[in-house]
Amino acid sequence: MTDVVKAMRGFIADIGPNVALSLESCVHCGQCAEACQFYVQTGDPRYTPIHKVELFKQTYHREMGPFSFAYKFFGFAPALTAETLTNWQDLVYDSCNMCGRCSLICPMGIDIADLVEQTRHGMYEAGLAPADFLGAIAEKEHGTGSPFGLTSEKFRDLLHEIGTAHNVVMHVDEPAAEIVPTVSSIDVKTYPGSMAAIAKILNHIGLSWSFRTDGFDADNVSLTAGDRAGQSAITESIVKAAISCGAKILVMPECGHSFTEMRWEAANAYGKDLPFRVLQITELVAENIESGKIRVNKAPHAATYHDACQLSRRGGATEAPRIILHALGVDLHELEDAGDANWCCGGGGGVALIKRAQPLRDAAFAIKKKQIEATATPIVYTSCSGCRQTLDHGGKAASWTTTVGSLMELVADNLAS
Ligand code: SF4
Ligand code: SF4
């Protein structure tokens, strides 16, 4: 049952000076609409980005804004109801991949994607996260009580199996390690080759490194669901595990949302500066290629690259994959709008988890499909397993001959001896 009071409290808990400034600043220019793939592909004004946070905004004006009395008295900001909250569920979850394209375009500098994330907090607390999210969280937090239903022992066994299958030495729970890699649940379930590739690359670099079975779940379904407590618990377990072995670098896997969470939010959850650097794996590889610690053979072929929104626009790792592709001698055919202005694959922000969002997802994917096909290259690389999965599914549905490849697997296959 929808808990209206919890929704209101959840919204209010997120409203500080920065959020208030954002909610006061919109000049209703409508430019964010043209940046959003869900609006562009459907023409439905409900999908205008700033409209998606309207209930959050109304709560601010009604309960906390400087003219809250007037907003209440004249009915400019109606009180939340179970009906309005339920009507907004698809706007806050199904039709927002938190890609931040709207935030990039807004002339007032409003981070609308961030406001959507905060709106999800109140929706989650009201019991309005889609059932698909709740199922995923339940799988992670209940049952065995460990991420993906894996105990530490099972994760250790899994790493051993992957190491054997891919002929790579896995370091696990070493007492001291300069580099600590984390994993994504999508890689665990679908693309273990990406985990093996990262292990091969770390062995090649030659510094001490180790997976930690007490903090490895980089995938943060709780973040996209709006579950603040779950989000912090996952982040804190990784931070503690990295600190316990003296890590200097925490490496985020081929995964988008986990990277922005750890890069921008982890210090807040920890309460002070992190005692290590947080690098996405493409950044670590690019740095080590440039310093000469990673040596790769040339692998000339034509390809394109899909930027995951959370790695490029939201994360700042836009150049790193291009440094890597250049070092490998790949003939890179950039997508239209490549880099920080890229379009989402269609499945980010947990939209890929929501079954009923399939038609919206397909509409969003159509932009990416058209752009990839326009490059006429046989392979599209990416460094996000979520994007890889969405591109794989979309390509299969479209009977693509284009292959979707992991950038790290390409690097691992071409390490110089
Ligand atoms: S974050 Fe992306 S999907 Fe969400 S409203 Fe903004 S542009 Fe649309
Ligand atoms: S682009 Fe910014 S100012 Fe313009 S309508 Fe959207 S949120 Fe408001």
CSV table of C-alpha atoms and ligand atoms in Angstrom, one decimal:
chain,number,residue,atom,x,y,z
A,1,MET,CA,0.0,0.0,0.0
A,2,THR,CA,1.3,3.4,-0.9
A,3,ASP,CA,2.5,5.3,2.2
A,4,VAL,CA,2.0,9.0,1.4
A,5,VAL,CA,3.5,10.2,4.7
A,6,LYS,CA,6.7,8.2,4.1
A,7,ALA,CA,6.9,9.6,0.5
A,8,MET,CA,6.6,13.1,1.9
A,9,ARG,CA,9.2,12.5,4.6
A,10,GLY,CA,11.5,10.9,2.0
A,11,PHE,CA,11.3,13.9,-0.3
A,12,ILE,CA,11.8,16.4,2.6
A,13,ALA,CA,14.9,14.5,3.8
A,14,ASP,CA,16.6,15.2,0.5
A,15,ILE,CA,15.8,18.9,0.4
A,16,GLY,CA,18.8,21.0,1.4
A,17,PRO,CA,20.1,24.4,0.0
A,18,ASN,CA,21.4,22.9,-3.3
A,19,VAL,CA,18.2,21.0,-4.0
A,20,ALA,CA,16.1,24.0,-3.1
A,21,LEU,CA,18.1,26.2,-5.4
A,22,SER,CA,17.5,23.7,-8.2
A,23,LEU,CA,13.8,23.5,-7.6
A,24,GLU,CA,13.5,27.3,-7.6
A,25,SER,CA,15.6,27.8,-10.7
A,26,CYS,CA,13.6,26.3,-13.6
A,27,VAL,CA,12.6,28.9,-16.1
A,28,HIS,CA,10.4,26.5,-18.0
A,29,CYS,CA,12.3,26.8,-21.2
A,30,GLY,CA,11.6,23.2,-22.2
A,31,GLN,CA,15.1,22.5,-23.5
A,32,CYS,CA,15.6,19.5,-21.3
A,33,ALA,CA,12.7,17.7,-23.3
A,34,GLU,CA,14.8,17.6,-26.5
A,35,ALA,CA,17.7,16.0,-24.6
A,36,CYS,CA,15.6,13.1,-23.3
A,37,GLN,CA,15.3,10.0,-25.4
A,38,PHE,CA,11.9,9.1,-24.0
A,39,TYR,CA,10.4,12.5,-24.9
A,40,VAL,CA,12.2,12.6,-28.3
A,41,GLN,CA,11.0,9.1,-29.3
A,42,THR,CA,7.4,9.4,-28.1
A,43,GLY,CA,6.6,13.1,-28.2
A,44,ASP,CA,4.7,12.7,-25.0
A,45,PRO,CA,5.0,15.8,-22.8
A,46,ARG,CA,4.7,13.7,-19.7
A,47,TYR,CA,8.3,12.6,-20.4
A,48,THR,CA,9.7,16.1,-20.2
A,49,PRO,CA,12.5,15.7,-17.6
A,50,ILE,CA,11.6,18.4,-15.2
A,51,HIS,CA,8.0,17.2,-15.1
A,52,LYS,CA,9.2,13.8,-13.8
A,53,VAL,CA,10.2,15.5,-10.5
A,54,GLU,CA,7.0,17.6,-10.2
A,55,LEU,CA,5.9,15.8,-7.0
A,56,PHE,CA,9.2,16.4,-5.4
A,57,LYS,CA,9.0,20.0,-6.4
A,58,GLN,CA,5.5,20.4,-5.2
A,59,THR,CA,6.5,19.0,-1.8
A,60,TYR,CA,9.3,21.5,-1.5
A,61,HIS,CA,7.0,24.4,-2.4
A,62,ARG,CA,4.2,23.2,-0.1
A,63,GLU,CA,6.3,22.2,2.9
A,64,MET,CA,9.6,24.1,2.9
A,65,GLY,CA,9.7,26.8,0.3
A,66,PRO,CA,9.7,30.5,1.3
A,67,PHE,CA,6.1,30.9,0.1
A,68,SER,CA,4.8,27.6,1.4
A,69,PHE,CA,1.8,29.3,3.0
A,70,ALA,CA,0.7,30.9,-0.3
A,71,TYR,CA,1.3,27.6,-2.2
A,72,LYS,CA,-0.9,25.8,0.3
A,73,PHE,CA,-3.5,28.5,0.6
A,74,PHE,CA,-4.0,29.0,-3.2
A,75,GLY,CA,-3.6,25.3,-4.0
A,76,PHE,CA,-0.6,25.9,-6.3
A,77,ALA,CA,1.1,22.9,-4.8
A,78,PRO,CA,-1.5,20.2,-4.0
A,79,ALA,CA,-0.8,17.7,-1.2
A,80,LEU,CA,0.6,14.3,-2.3
A,81,THR,CA,-2.0,11.6,-2.7
A,82,ALA,CA,-1.6,7.9,-3.2
A,83,GLU,CA,-3.1,8.4,-6.6
A,84,THR,CA,-0.7,11.1,-7.8
A,85,LEU,CA,2.3,9.1,-6.4
A,86,THR,CA,1.2,6.0,-8.2
A,87,ASN,CA,0.7,7.9,-11.5
A,88,TRP,CA,4.2,9.2,-11.3
A,89,GLN,CA,5.8,5.8,-10.8
A,90,ASP,CA,6.4,5.2,-14.5
A,91,LEU,CA,7.8,8.7,-14.9
A,92,VAL,CA,10.3,8.3,-12.1
A,93,TYR,CA,11.4,4.8,-12.9
A,94,ASP,CA,10.4,3.4,-16.3
A,95,SER,CA,11.1,6.5,-18.3
A,96,CYS,CA,14.3,7.8,-16.8
A,97,ASN,CA,17.7,6.0,-17.1
A,98,MET,CA,19.4,8.7,-15.1
A,99,CYS,CA,21.6,9.4,-18.1
A,100,GLY,CA,22.0,13.1,-17.2
A,101,ARG,CA,21.6,14.3,-20.8
A,102,CYS,CA,18.9,16.7,-19.6
A,103,SER,CA,21.3,18.0,-16.8
A,104,LEU,CA,23.9,18.7,-19.5
A,105,ILE,CA,21.6,20.8,-21.6
A,106,CYS,CA,19.7,22.8,-18.9
A,107,PRO,CA,20.7,26.5,-19.2
A,108,MET,CA,20.1,26.9,-15.4
A,109,GLY,CA,22.5,24.2,-14.5
A,110,ILE,CA,19.8,22.0,-12.8
A,111,ASP,CA,21.0,18.5,-12.4
A,112,ILE,CA,17.6,16.9,-13.2
A,113,ALA,CA,19.0,13.4,-13.2
A,114,ASP,CA,20.1,13.9,-9.6
A,115,LEU,CA,16.6,15.2,-8.7
A,116,VAL,CA,15.1,12.1,-10.3
A,117,GLU,CA,17.4,10.0,-8.0
A,118,GLN,CA,16.2,11.9,-5.0
A,119,THR,CA,12.6,11.6,-6.1
A,120,ARG,CA,13.2,7.8,-6.2
A,121,HIS,CA,14.1,7.9,-2.5
A,122,GLY,CA,10.6,9.1,-1.5
A,123,MET,CA,9.0,6.8,-4.0
A,124,TYR,CA,10.9,3.8,-2.6
A,125,GLU,CA,10.0,4.7,1.0
A,126,ALA,CA,6.3,5.0,-0.1
A,127,GLY,CA,6.5,1.4,-1.4
A,128,LEU,CA,6.5,2.5,-5.1
A,129,ALA,CA,9.7,1.1,-6.4
A,130,PRO,CA,8.7,-1.3,-9.2
A,131,ALA,CA,8.4,-4.9,-8.2
A,132,ASP,CA,11.3,-5.9,-10.5
A,133,PHE,CA,13.6,-3.7,-8.4
A,134,LEU,CA,12.4,-5.1,-5.2
A,135,GLY,CA,12.9,-8.6,-6.4
A,136,ALA,CA,16.5,-7.8,-7.3
A,137,ILE,CA,17.1,-6.2,-4.0
A,138,ALA,CA,15.5,-9.1,-2.2
A,139,GLU,CA,17.8,-11.5,-4.1
A,140,LYS,CA,20.8,-9.5,-3.0
A,141,GLU,CA,19.9,-8.8,0.7
A,142,HIS,CA,17.9,-11.8,1.8
A,143,GLY,CA,18.3,-15.5,1.2
A,144,THR,CA,21.9,-16.2,2.0
A,145,GLY,CA,22.3,-12.6,3.2
A,146,SER,CA,25.0,-11.7,0.7
A,147,PRO,CA,25.1,-10.0,-2.7
A,148,PHE,CA,23.7,-12.0,-5.7
A,149,GLY,CA,22.8,-14.8,-3.2
A,150,LEU,CA,26.5,-15.6,-3.1
A,151,THR,CA,28.3,-16.1,0.2
A,152,SER,CA,31.9,-15.2,0.5
A,153,GLU,CA,32.8,-18.8,0.1
A,154,LYS,CA,30.7,-19.2,-3.1
A,155,PHE,CA,32.3,-16.0,-4.5
A,156,ARG,CA,35.7,-17.4,-3.8
A,157,ASP,CA,34.7,-20.7,-5.5
A,158,LEU,CA,33.4,-18.8,-8.5
A,159,LEU,CA,36.6,-16.8,-8.9
A,160,HIS,CA,38.5,-20.1,-8.8
A,161,GLU,CA,36.3,-21.5,-11.5
A,162,ILE,CA,36.7,-18.4,-13.7
A,163,GLY,CA,40.4,-18.5,-13.2
A,164,THR,CA,40.6,-22.2,-14.2
A,165,ALA,CA,38.3,-21.7,-17.2
A,166,HIS,CA,40.2,-18.7,-18.5
A,167,ASN,CA,43.7,-19.8,-17.4
A,168,VAL,CA,44.3,-16.7,-15.3
A,169,VAL,CA,45.7,-16.5,-11.7
A,170,MET,CA,43.1,-15.0,-9.4
A,171,HIS,CA,44.2,-13.3,-6.2
A,172,VAL,CA,41.6,-13.5,-3.5
A,173,ASP,CA,41.6,-12.1,0.1
A,174,GLU,CA,45.3,-11.3,0.1
A,175,PRO,CA,46.2,-9.6,3.4
A,176,ALA,CA,47.8,-6.7,1.5
A,177,ALA,CA,47.0,-5.4,-2.0
A,178,GLU,CA,47.7,-2.2,-3.8
A,179,ILE,CA,44.8,-2.6,-6.2
A,180,VAL,CA,41.4,-4.0,-5.2
A,181,PRO,CA,39.0,-4.8,-8.1
A,182,THR,CA,35.3,-5.1,-7.7
A,183,VAL,CA,32.7,-6.9,-9.9
A,184,SER,CA,29.3,-6.3,-11.4
A,185,SER,CA,26.5,-8.8,-10.9
A,186,ILE,CA,25.9,-8.7,-14.7
A,187,ASP,CA,29.4,-10.0,-15.2
A,188,VAL,CA,29.0,-12.6,-12.6
A,189,LYS,CA,25.8,-13.9,-14.2
A,190,THR,CA,26.4,-13.2,-17.9
A,191,TYR,CA,29.9,-12.0,-18.8
A,192,PRO,CA,32.5,-13.7,-16.5
A,193,GLY,CA,35.0,-13.2,-19.3
A,194,SER,CA,35.1,-9.6,-18.4
A,195,MET,CA,36.2,-10.5,-14.8
A,196,ALA,CA,38.9,-12.8,-16.2
A,197,ALA,CA,40.1,-10.1,-18.5
A,198,ILE,CA,40.5,-7.6,-15.7
A,199,ALA,CA,42.4,-10.2,-13.7
A,200,LYS,CA,44.7,-10.8,-16.7
A,201,ILE,CA,45.3,-7.1,-17.0
A,202,LEU,CA,46.1,-6.7,-13.3
A,203,ASN,CA,48.6,-9.6,-13.4
A,204,HIS,CA,50.2,-7.9,-16.4
A,205,ILE,CA,50.6,-4.6,-14.5
A,206,GLY,CA,52.5,-6.5,-11.9
A,207,LEU,CA,51.4,-4.6,-8.7
A,208,SER,CA,49.9,-6.5,-5.8
A,209,TRP,CA,46.1,-6.9,-6.2
A,210,SER,CA,43.3,-8.9,-4.7
A,211,PHE,CA,39.6,-9.5,-4.9
A,212,ARG,CA,38.0,-9.2,-1.5
A,213,THR,CA,35.2,-11.6,-0.6
A,214,ASP,CA,34.0,-9.2,2.1
A,215,GLY,CA,33.3,-6.4,-0.3
A,216,PHE,CA,33.0,-7.1,-4.0
A,217,ASP,CA,29.5,-6.2,-5.1
A,218,ALA,CA,29.9,-3.0,-7.1
A,219,ASP,CA,26.5,-3.3,-8.7
A,220,ASN,CA,24.1,-1.1,-6.8
A,221,VAL,CA,20.5,-2.0,-7.5
A,222,SER,CA,19.6,-0.2,-4.3
A,223,LEU,CA,20.9,3.1,-5.7
A,224,THR,CA,18.7,2.9,-8.8
A,225,ALA,CA,15.7,1.7,-6.8
A,226,GLY,CA,15.9,4.6,-4.4
A,227,ASP,CA,16.9,2.5,-1.3
A,228,ARG,CA,19.3,4.9,0.5
A,229,ALA,CA,20.1,2.5,3.3
A,230,GLY,CA,20.9,-0.4,1.0
A,231,GLN,CA,22.9,1.8,-1.3
A,232,SER,CA,25.1,3.0,1.6
A,233,ALA,CA,25.5,-0.5,3.0
A,234,ILE,CA,26.9,-1.8,-0.3
A,235,THR,CA,29.2,1.1,-0.6
A,236,GLU,CA,30.5,0.9,2.9
A,237,SER,CA,31.3,-2.8,2.7
A,238,ILE,CA,33.5,-2.2,-0.4
A,239,VAL,CA,35.2,0.8,1.3
A,240,LYS,CA,36.0,-1.2,4.4
A,241,ALA,CA,37.3,-4.2,2.4
A,242,ALA,CA,39.6,-2.0,0.4
A,243,ILE,CA,40.9,-0.3,3.6
A,244,SER,CA,41.5,-3.6,5.4
A,245,CYS,CA,44.1,-4.6,2.9
A,246,GLY,CA,45.7,-1.2,2.4
A,247,ALA,CA,44.5,-0.6,-1.1
A,248,LYS,CA,45.8,2.4,-2.9
A,249,ILE,CA,43.4,2.0,-5.9
A,250,LEU,CA,39.9,0.7,-5.9
A,251,VAL,CA,39.0,-0.4,-9.4
A,252,MET,CA,35.4,-0.3,-10.6
A,253,PRO,CA,34.5,-2.9,-13.2
A,254,GLU,CA,32.9,-2.6,-16.6
A,255,CYS,CA,29.8,-1.1,-15.0
A,256,GLY,CA,28.4,2.5,-15.1
A,257,HIS,CA,26.2,3.3,-12.1
A,258,SER,CA,28.6,1.5,-9.7
A,259,PHE,CA,31.4,3.9,-10.8
A,260,THR,CA,29.5,7.1,-10.2
A,261,GLU,CA,28.3,5.9,-6.9
A,262,MET,CA,31.8,5.0,-5.7
A,263,ARG,CA,33.5,8.0,-7.3
A,264,TRP,CA,31.1,10.7,-6.2
A,265,GLU,CA,29.2,9.3,-3.2
A,266,ALA,CA,31.4,6.9,-1.3
A,267,ALA,CA,33.3,9.5,0.6
A,268,ASN,CA,29.9,10.9,1.9
A,269,ALA,CA,28.9,7.4,3.0
A,270,TYR,CA,32.4,6.9,4.6
A,271,GLY,CA,32.2,10.3,6.3
A,272,LYS,CA,35.6,11.6,5.1
A,273,ASP,CA,38.0,11.4,2.2
A,274,LEU,CA,38.7,7.9,1.0
A,275,PRO,CA,42.2,6.8,1.6
A,276,PHE,CA,42.5,5.4,-1.9
A,277,ARG,CA,41.8,6.5,-5.5
A,278,VAL,CA,38.7,5.2,-7.3
A,279,LEU,CA,39.3,4.4,-10.9
A,280,GLN,CA,37.1,2.8,-13.5
A,281,ILE,CA,39.0,0.0,-15.2
A,282,THR,CA,39.4,1.9,-18.4
A,283,GLU,CA,41.1,4.7,-16.5
A,284,LEU,CA,43.5,2.3,-14.8
A,285,VAL,CA,44.3,0.7,-18.2
A,286,ALA,CA,44.8,4.0,-20.0
A,287,GLU,CA,47.1,5.3,-17.3
A,288,ASN,CA,49.2,2.2,-17.4
A,289,ILE,CA,49.4,2.2,-21.2
A,290,GLU,CA,50.6,5.8,-21.1
A,291,SER,CA,53.2,5.0,-18.4
A,292,GLY,CA,54.4,1.9,-20.3
A,293,LYS,CA,53.3,-0.6,-17.6
A,294,ILE,CA,50.7,-2.1,-19.9
A,295,ARG,CA,52.0,-3.1,-23.3
A,296,VAL,CA,49.6,-4.1,-26.0
A,297,ASN,CA,49.9,-5.6,-29.5
A,298,LYS,CA,48.2,-3.8,-32.3
A,299,ALA,CA,44.9,-5.3,-33.3
A,300,PRO,CA,43.8,-3.2,-36.3
A,301,HIS,CA,40.2,-3.5,-37.2
A,302,ALA,CA,37.2,-1.2,-37.7
A,303,ALA,CA,35.0,-0.7,-34.7
A,304,THR,CA,32.8,1.9,-32.9
A,305,TYR,CA,32.5,2.6,-29.2
A,306,HIS,CA,29.4,3.2,-27.1
A,307,ASP,CA,30.0,5.5,-24.1
A,308,ALA,CA,28.1,4.5,-21.0
A,309,CYS,CA,26.5,7.7,-19.6
A,310,GLN,CA,27.8,7.0,-16.1
A,311,LEU,CA,31.3,6.5,-17.3
A,312,SER,CA,31.6,9.5,-19.7
A,313,ARG,CA,29.1,12.3,-19.1
A,314,ARG,CA,28.5,11.5,-15.4
A,315,GLY,CA,31.8,9.9,-14.5
A,316,GLY,CA,34.5,11.8,-16.4
A,317,ALA,CA,36.1,8.7,-18.0
A,318,THR,CA,35.5,9.9,-21.6
A,319,GLU,CA,39.1,9.9,-22.9
A,320,ALA,CA,40.4,6.7,-21.3
A,321,PRO,CA,38.7,4.2,-23.7
A,322,ARG,CA,39.9,6.2,-26.7
A,323,ILE,CA,43.5,6.1,-25.4
A,324,ILE,CA,43.1,2.3,-25.2
A,325,LEU,CA,41.5,1.9,-28.6
A,326,HIS,CA,44.2,4.1,-30.2
A,327,ALA,CA,47.0,2.1,-28.5
A,328,LEU,CA,45.4,-1.1,-30.0
A,329,GLY,CA,45.4,0.4,-33.4
A,330,VAL,CA,41.6,0.2,-33.7
A,331,ASP,CA,40.1,2.2,-36.6
A,332,LEU,CA,37.6,4.0,-34.4
A,333,HIS,CA,34.4,5.2,-36.2
A,334,GLU,CA,32.8,7.5,-33.6
A,335,LEU,CA,29.1,7.5,-33.2
A,336,GLU,CA,27.2,10.7,-33.8
A,337,ASP,CA,27.0,12.5,-30.4
A,338,ALA,CA,29.9,10.3,-29.1
A,339,GLY,CA,31.5,11.2,-25.7
A,340,ASP,CA,29.8,13.4,-23.2
A,341,ALA,CA,26.7,14.1,-25.3
A,342,ASN,CA,26.1,10.4,-26.1
A,343,TRP,CA,22.6,8.8,-25.9
A,344,CYS,CA,21.9,6.1,-23.3
A,345,CYS,CA,21.7,2.5,-24.6
A,346,GLY,CA,18.1,2.7,-23.3
A,347,GLY,CA,18.5,0.4,-20.2
A,348,GLY,CA,20.4,2.6,-17.7
A,349,GLY,CA,19.1,3.6,-14.3
A,350,GLY,CA,17.5,0.2,-13.8
A,351,VAL,CA,15.1,0.6,-16.7
A,352,ALA,CA,16.5,-2.7,-18.0
A,353,LEU,CA,15.1,-4.4,-14.9
A,354,ILE,CA,11.5,-3.3,-15.5
A,355,LYS,CA,9.7,-5.7,-17.7
A,356,ARG,CA,6.7,-3.5,-18.5
A,357,ALA,CA,9.2,-0.8,-19.7
A,358,GLN,CA,10.2,-2.9,-22.7
A,359,PRO,CA,8.3,-0.7,-25.3
A,360,LEU,CA,9.9,2.5,-23.9
A,361,ARG,CA,13.3,0.8,-23.8
A,362,ASP,CA,13.0,-0.3,-27.4
A,363,ALA,CA,12.0,3.3,-28.4
A,364,ALA,CA,15.1,4.6,-26.6
A,365,PHE,CA,17.4,1.9,-28.1
A,366,ALA,CA,16.3,2.9,-31.6
A,367,ILE,CA,18.4,6.0,-31.4
A,368,LYS,CA,21.5,4.0,-30.5
A,369,LYS,CA,20.7,1.4,-33.1
A,370,LYS,CA,20.5,3.9,-35.9
A,371,GLN,CA,23.8,5.5,-34.8
A,372,ILE,CA,25.7,2.3,-34.6
A,373,GLU,CA,24.4,1.1,-37.9
A,374,ALA,CA,25.4,4.4,-39.5
A,375,THR,CA,29.1,3.6,-38.7
A,376,ALA,CA,28.8,0.4,-40.8
A,377,THR,CA,31.4,-1.3,-38.4
A,378,PRO,CA,31.1,-4.9,-37.5
A,379,ILE,CA,31.7,-4.4,-33.8
A,380,VAL,CA,30.7,-2.0,-31.1
A,381,TYR,CA,32.8,-2.0,-27.9
A,382,THR,CA,31.6,-0.7,-24.6
A,383,SER,CA,33.0,-0.8,-21.0
A,384,CYS,CA,29.7,-1.2,-19.2
A,385,SER,CA,28.1,-4.6,-18.8
A,386,GLY,CA,24.7,-3.1,-18.4
A,387,CYS,CA,25.0,-1.3,-21.7
A,388,ARG,CA,26.5,-4.5,-23.2
A,389,GLN,CA,23.5,-6.5,-22.1
A,390,THR,CA,21.0,-3.9,-23.5
A,391,LEU,CA,22.9,-3.7,-26.8
A,392,ASP,CA,23.1,-7.5,-27.0
A,393,HIS,CA,19.3,-7.8,-26.4
A,394,GLY,CA,18.4,-5.0,-28.7
A,395,GLY,CA,20.7,-6.3,-31.4
A,396,LYS,CA,19.3,-9.8,-31.2
A,397,ALA,CA,15.8,-8.4,-31.5
A,398,ALA,CA,16.9,-6.5,-34.6
A,399,SER,CA,18.7,-9.5,-36.1
A,400,TRP,CA,21.9,-7.6,-36.0
A,401,THR,CA,25.2,-8.9,-37.5
A,402,THR,CA,27.0,-6.3,-35.3
A,403,THR,CA,28.9,-7.9,-32.4
A,404,VAL,CA,28.9,-6.2,-29.0
A,405,GLY,CA,32.3,-6.5,-27.3
A,406,SER,CA,33.9,-5.8,-24.0
A,407,LEU,CA,36.8,-3.3,-24.2
A,408,MET,CA,38.6,-5.1,-21.4
A,409,GLU,CA,38.3,-8.5,-23.1
A,410,LEU,CA,39.9,-6.8,-26.2
A,411,VAL,CA,42.8,-5.5,-24.1
A,412,ALA,CA,43.3,-8.8,-22.3
A,413,ASP,CA,43.4,-10.7,-25.6
A,414,ASN,CA,46.1,-8.4,-26.9
A,415,LEU,CA,48.5,-8.0,-24.0
A,416,ALA,CA,52.1,-8.1,-25.2
A,417,SER,CA,54.2,-10.9,-23.7
B,1,SF4,S1,18.3,11.7,-17.0
B,1,SF4,FE1,18.1,11.1,-19.1
B,1,SF4,S2,16.3,9.7,-19.3
B,1,SF4,FE2,16.2,10.9,-17.3
B,1,SF4,S3,14.9,12.6,-17.7
B,1,SF4,FE3,17.1,13.2,-18.0
B,1,SF4,S4,17.5,12.9,-20.2
B,1,SF4,FE4,15.6,11.8,-19.7
B,2,SF4,S1,16.0,22.9,-19.3
B,2,SF4,FE1,16.2,23.5,-17.1
B,2,SF4,S2,15.3,25.5,-17.0
B,2,SF4,FE2,14.6,24.6,-19.0
B,2,SF4,S3,12.6,23.5,-18.5
B,2,SF4,FE3,14.3,22.0,-18.2
B,2,SF4,S4,14.8,22.1,-16.1
B,2,SF4,FE4,13.7,24.0,-16.5
